[in-house]
Short mmCIF file of C-alpha atoms in Angstrom, two decimals:
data_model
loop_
_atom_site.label_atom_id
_atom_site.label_comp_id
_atom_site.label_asym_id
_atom_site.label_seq_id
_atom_site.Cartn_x
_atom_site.Cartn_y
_atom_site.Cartn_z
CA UNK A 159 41.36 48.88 -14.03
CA UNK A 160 38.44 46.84 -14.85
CA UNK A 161 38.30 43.25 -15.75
CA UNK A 162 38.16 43.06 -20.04
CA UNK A 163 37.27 39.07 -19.15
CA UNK A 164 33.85 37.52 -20.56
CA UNK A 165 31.97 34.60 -19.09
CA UNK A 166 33.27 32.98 -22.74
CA UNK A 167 37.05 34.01 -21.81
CA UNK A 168 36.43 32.81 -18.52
CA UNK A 169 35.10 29.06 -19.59
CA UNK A 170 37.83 28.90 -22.54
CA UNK A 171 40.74 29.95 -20.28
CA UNK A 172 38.75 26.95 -17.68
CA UNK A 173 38.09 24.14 -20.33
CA UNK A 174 37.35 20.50 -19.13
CA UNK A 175 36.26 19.78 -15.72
CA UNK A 176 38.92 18.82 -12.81
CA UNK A 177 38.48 17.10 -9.76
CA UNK A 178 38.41 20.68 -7.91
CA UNK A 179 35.35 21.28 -10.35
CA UNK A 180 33.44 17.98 -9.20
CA UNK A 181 33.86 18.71 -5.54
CA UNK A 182 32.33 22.11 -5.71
CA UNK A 183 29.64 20.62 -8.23
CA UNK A 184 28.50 18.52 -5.67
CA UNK A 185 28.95 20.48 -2.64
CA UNK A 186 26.76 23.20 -4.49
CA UNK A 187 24.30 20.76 -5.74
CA UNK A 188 23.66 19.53 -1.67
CA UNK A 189 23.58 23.05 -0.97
CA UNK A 190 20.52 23.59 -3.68
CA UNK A 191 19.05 20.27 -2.96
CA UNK A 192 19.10 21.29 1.07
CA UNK A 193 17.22 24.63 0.02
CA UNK A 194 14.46 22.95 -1.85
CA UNK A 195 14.05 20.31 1.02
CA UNK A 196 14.03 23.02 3.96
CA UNK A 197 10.42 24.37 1.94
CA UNK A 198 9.43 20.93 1.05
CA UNK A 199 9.50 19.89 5.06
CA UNK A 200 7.57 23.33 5.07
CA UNK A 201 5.08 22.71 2.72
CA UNK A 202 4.10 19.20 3.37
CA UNK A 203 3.34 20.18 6.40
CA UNK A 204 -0.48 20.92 4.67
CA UNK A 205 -0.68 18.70 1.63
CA UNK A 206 -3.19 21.67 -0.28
CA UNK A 207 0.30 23.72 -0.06
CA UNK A 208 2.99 20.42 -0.62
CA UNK A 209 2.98 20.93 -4.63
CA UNK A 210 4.37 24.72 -4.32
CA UNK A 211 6.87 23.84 -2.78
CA UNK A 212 8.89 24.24 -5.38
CA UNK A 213 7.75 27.57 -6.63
CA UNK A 214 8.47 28.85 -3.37
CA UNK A 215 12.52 27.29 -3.02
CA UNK A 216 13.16 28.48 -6.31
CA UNK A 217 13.05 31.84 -4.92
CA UNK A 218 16.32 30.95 -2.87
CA UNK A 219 17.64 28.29 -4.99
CA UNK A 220 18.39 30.40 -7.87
CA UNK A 221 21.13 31.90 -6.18
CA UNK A 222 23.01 28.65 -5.04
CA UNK A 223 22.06 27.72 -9.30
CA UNK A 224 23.65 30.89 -10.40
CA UNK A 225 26.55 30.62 -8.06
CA UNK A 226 27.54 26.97 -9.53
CA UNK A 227 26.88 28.31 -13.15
CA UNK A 228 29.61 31.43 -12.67
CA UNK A 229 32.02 29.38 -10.43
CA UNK A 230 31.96 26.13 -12.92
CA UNK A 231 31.19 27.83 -16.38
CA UNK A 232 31.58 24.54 -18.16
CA UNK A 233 29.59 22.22 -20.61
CA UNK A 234 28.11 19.66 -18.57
CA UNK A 235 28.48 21.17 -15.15
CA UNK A 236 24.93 21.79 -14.72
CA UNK A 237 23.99 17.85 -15.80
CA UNK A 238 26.78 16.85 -13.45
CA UNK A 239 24.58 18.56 -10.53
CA UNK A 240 21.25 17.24 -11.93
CA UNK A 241 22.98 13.41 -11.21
CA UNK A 242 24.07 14.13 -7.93
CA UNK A 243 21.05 16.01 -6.92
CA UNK A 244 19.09 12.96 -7.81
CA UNK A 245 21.07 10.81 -6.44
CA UNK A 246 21.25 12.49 -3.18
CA UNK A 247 17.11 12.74 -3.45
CA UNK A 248 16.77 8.90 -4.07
CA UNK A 249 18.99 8.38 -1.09
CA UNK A 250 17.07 10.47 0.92
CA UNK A 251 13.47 8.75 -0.19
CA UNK A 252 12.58 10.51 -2.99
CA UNK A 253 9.92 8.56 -5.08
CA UNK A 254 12.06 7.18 -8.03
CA UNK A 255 10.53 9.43 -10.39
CA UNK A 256 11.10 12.53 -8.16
CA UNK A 257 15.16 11.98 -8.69
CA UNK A 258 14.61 10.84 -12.77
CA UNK A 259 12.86 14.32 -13.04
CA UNK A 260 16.08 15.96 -11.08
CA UNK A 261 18.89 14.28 -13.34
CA UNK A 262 16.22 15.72 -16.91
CA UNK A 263 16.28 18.66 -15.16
CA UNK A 264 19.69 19.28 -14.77
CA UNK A 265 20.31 17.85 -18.63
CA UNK A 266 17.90 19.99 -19.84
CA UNK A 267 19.05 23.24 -17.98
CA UNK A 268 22.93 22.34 -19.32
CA UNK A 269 21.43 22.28 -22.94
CA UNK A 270 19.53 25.51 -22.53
CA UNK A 271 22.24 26.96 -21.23
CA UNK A 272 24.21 25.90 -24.57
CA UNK A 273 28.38 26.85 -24.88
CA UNK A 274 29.64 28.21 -21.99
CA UNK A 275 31.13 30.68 -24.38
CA UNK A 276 27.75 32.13 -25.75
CA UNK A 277 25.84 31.67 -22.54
CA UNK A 278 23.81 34.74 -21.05
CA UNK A 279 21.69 35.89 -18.86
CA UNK A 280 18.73 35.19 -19.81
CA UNK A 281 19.89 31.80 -20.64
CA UNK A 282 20.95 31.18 -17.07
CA UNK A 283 17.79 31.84 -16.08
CA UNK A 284 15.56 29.79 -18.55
CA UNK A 285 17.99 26.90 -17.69
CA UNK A 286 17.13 27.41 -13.94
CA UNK A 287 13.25 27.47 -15.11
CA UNK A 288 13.44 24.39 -16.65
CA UNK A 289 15.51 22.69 -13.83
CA UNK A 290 12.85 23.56 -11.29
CA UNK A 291 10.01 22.41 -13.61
CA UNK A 292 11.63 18.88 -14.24
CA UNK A 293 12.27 18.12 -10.62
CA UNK A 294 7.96 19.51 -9.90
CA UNK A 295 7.21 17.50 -13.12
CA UNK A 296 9.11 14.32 -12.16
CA UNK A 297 7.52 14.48 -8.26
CA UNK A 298 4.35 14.87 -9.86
CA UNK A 299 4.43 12.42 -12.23
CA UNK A 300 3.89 8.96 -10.74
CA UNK A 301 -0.21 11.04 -9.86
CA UNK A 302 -0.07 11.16 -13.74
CA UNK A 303 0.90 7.78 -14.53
CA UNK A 304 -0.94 5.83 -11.46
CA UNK A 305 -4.20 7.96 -10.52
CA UNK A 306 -5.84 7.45 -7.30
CA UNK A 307 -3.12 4.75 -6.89
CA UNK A 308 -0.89 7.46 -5.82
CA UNK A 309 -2.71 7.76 -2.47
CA UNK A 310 -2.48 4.16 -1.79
CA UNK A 311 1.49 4.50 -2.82
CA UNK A 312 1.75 7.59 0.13
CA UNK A 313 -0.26 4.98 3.06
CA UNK A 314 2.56 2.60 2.62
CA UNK A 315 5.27 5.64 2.70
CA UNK A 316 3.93 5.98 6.07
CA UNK A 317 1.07 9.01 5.31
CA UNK A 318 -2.18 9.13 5.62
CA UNK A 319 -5.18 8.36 3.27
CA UNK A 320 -6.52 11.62 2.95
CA UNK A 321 -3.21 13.43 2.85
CA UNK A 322 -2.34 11.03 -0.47
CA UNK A 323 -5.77 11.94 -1.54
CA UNK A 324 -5.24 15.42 -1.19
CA UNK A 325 -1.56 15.04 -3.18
CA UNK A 326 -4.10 13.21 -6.00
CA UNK A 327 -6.84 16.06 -6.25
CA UNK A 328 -4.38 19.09 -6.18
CA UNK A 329 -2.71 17.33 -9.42
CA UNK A 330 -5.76 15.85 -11.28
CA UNK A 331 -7.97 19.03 -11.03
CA UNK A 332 -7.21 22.55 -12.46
CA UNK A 333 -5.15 23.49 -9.09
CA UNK A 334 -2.63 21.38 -11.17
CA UNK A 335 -2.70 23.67 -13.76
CA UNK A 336 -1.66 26.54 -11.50
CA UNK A 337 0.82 25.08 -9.55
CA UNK A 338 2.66 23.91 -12.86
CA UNK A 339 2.45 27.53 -13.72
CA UNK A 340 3.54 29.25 -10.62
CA UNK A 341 6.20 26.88 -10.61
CA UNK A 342 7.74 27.49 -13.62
CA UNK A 343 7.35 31.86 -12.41
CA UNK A 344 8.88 30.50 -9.18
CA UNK A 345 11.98 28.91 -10.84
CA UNK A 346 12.32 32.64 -13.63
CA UNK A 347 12.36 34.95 -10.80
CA UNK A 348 14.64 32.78 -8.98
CA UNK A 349 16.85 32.52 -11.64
CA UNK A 350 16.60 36.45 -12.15
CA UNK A 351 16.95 36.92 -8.11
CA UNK A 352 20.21 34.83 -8.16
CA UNK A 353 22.04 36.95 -11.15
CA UNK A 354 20.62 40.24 -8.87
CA UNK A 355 22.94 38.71 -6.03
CA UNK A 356 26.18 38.32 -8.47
CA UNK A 357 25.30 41.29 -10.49
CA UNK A 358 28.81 42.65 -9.29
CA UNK A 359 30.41 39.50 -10.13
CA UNK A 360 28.41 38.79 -13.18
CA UNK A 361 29.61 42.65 -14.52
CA UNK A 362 33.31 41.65 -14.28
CA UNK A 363 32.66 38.58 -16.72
CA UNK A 364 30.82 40.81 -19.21
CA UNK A 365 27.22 39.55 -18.33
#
């Protein structure tokens, strides 16, 4: 017979995180982190191509998103990610702002994706969206705030000048623009990819 459950039956039979839920959090939120850094070592590899790198892990993170958001339908799950994911990023090297724009991210996704109870679809993916446009937005901010400083910043990370330069112009010219957009496509059909992967799982739950 099939499963009468709902995601909302689901998350009110699973109320309140345990420590079980914390240790898949995190092991899930490495697992998405890892995904996005495989393209970024990728991507920097030119810097004209370094900003889409997230448009282009989005396309495979969505599915390690979606998994965490089924497995751990709970308020505050998502943010719980966001924290570690940062935290993991500024251990790794991350500029500071590139983990502050993880941990908005991952605040910001949790409050799209509201109640547990009421979530959706289409919610799921508009909270992935807006994950993968905080942690872009939060890389991309420091060129925002400091300029042509920015290259300067990347020299003393160990880069070259015209590489930094490069980072600067993509950012501070229309190419900005597009990359912000493409990023925020990249991060939708992501999302959308990584409920195509569950589809069967997502059916049982009434999504």
């Amino acid at each position: 017979m099939a499963s009468k459950a709902t995601i909302g039956s689901v998350a009110k039979e699973r109320a309140g995180l345990n420590p079980k839920d914390f240790v898949f959090i995190a092991v899930f939120g490495i697992l998405l982190f890892l995904v996005f850094m495989v393209f970024s070592i990728i991507f920097s590899a030119n810097a004209n191509l370094c900003w889409f790198t997230h448009t282009v892990g989005a396309l495979f993170a969505g599915t390690v998103f979606m998994y965490l958001a089924y497995r751990v339908p709970k308020r505050g799950a998502i943010a719980i990610m966001g924290i570690i994911v940062g935290a993991v990023g500024l251990l790794m090297g991350m500029f500071w702002s590139g983990p502050v724009g993880i941990v908005v991210g991952g605040i910001v996704a949790d409050l799209i994706a509201g109640d547990p109870q009421k979530r959706t679809k289409t919610k799921l993916i508009c909270a992935f969206a807006a994950f993968t446009f905080c942690f872009w937005l939060g890389q991309i901010s420091l060129i925002l705030m400091m300029g042509e400083a920015y290259a300067e910043m990347c020299v003393q990370a160990g880069m070259t000048l015209e590489y930094g330069q490069t980072l600067v112009n993509s950012i501070l010219s229309p190419m900005g623009v597009v990359t912000g957009a493409a990023t925020i496509a990249g991060g939708l059909v992501g999302g959308f990819i990584g409920t195509k992967v569950f589809s069967k799982h997502f059916a049982k739950l009434g999504m």
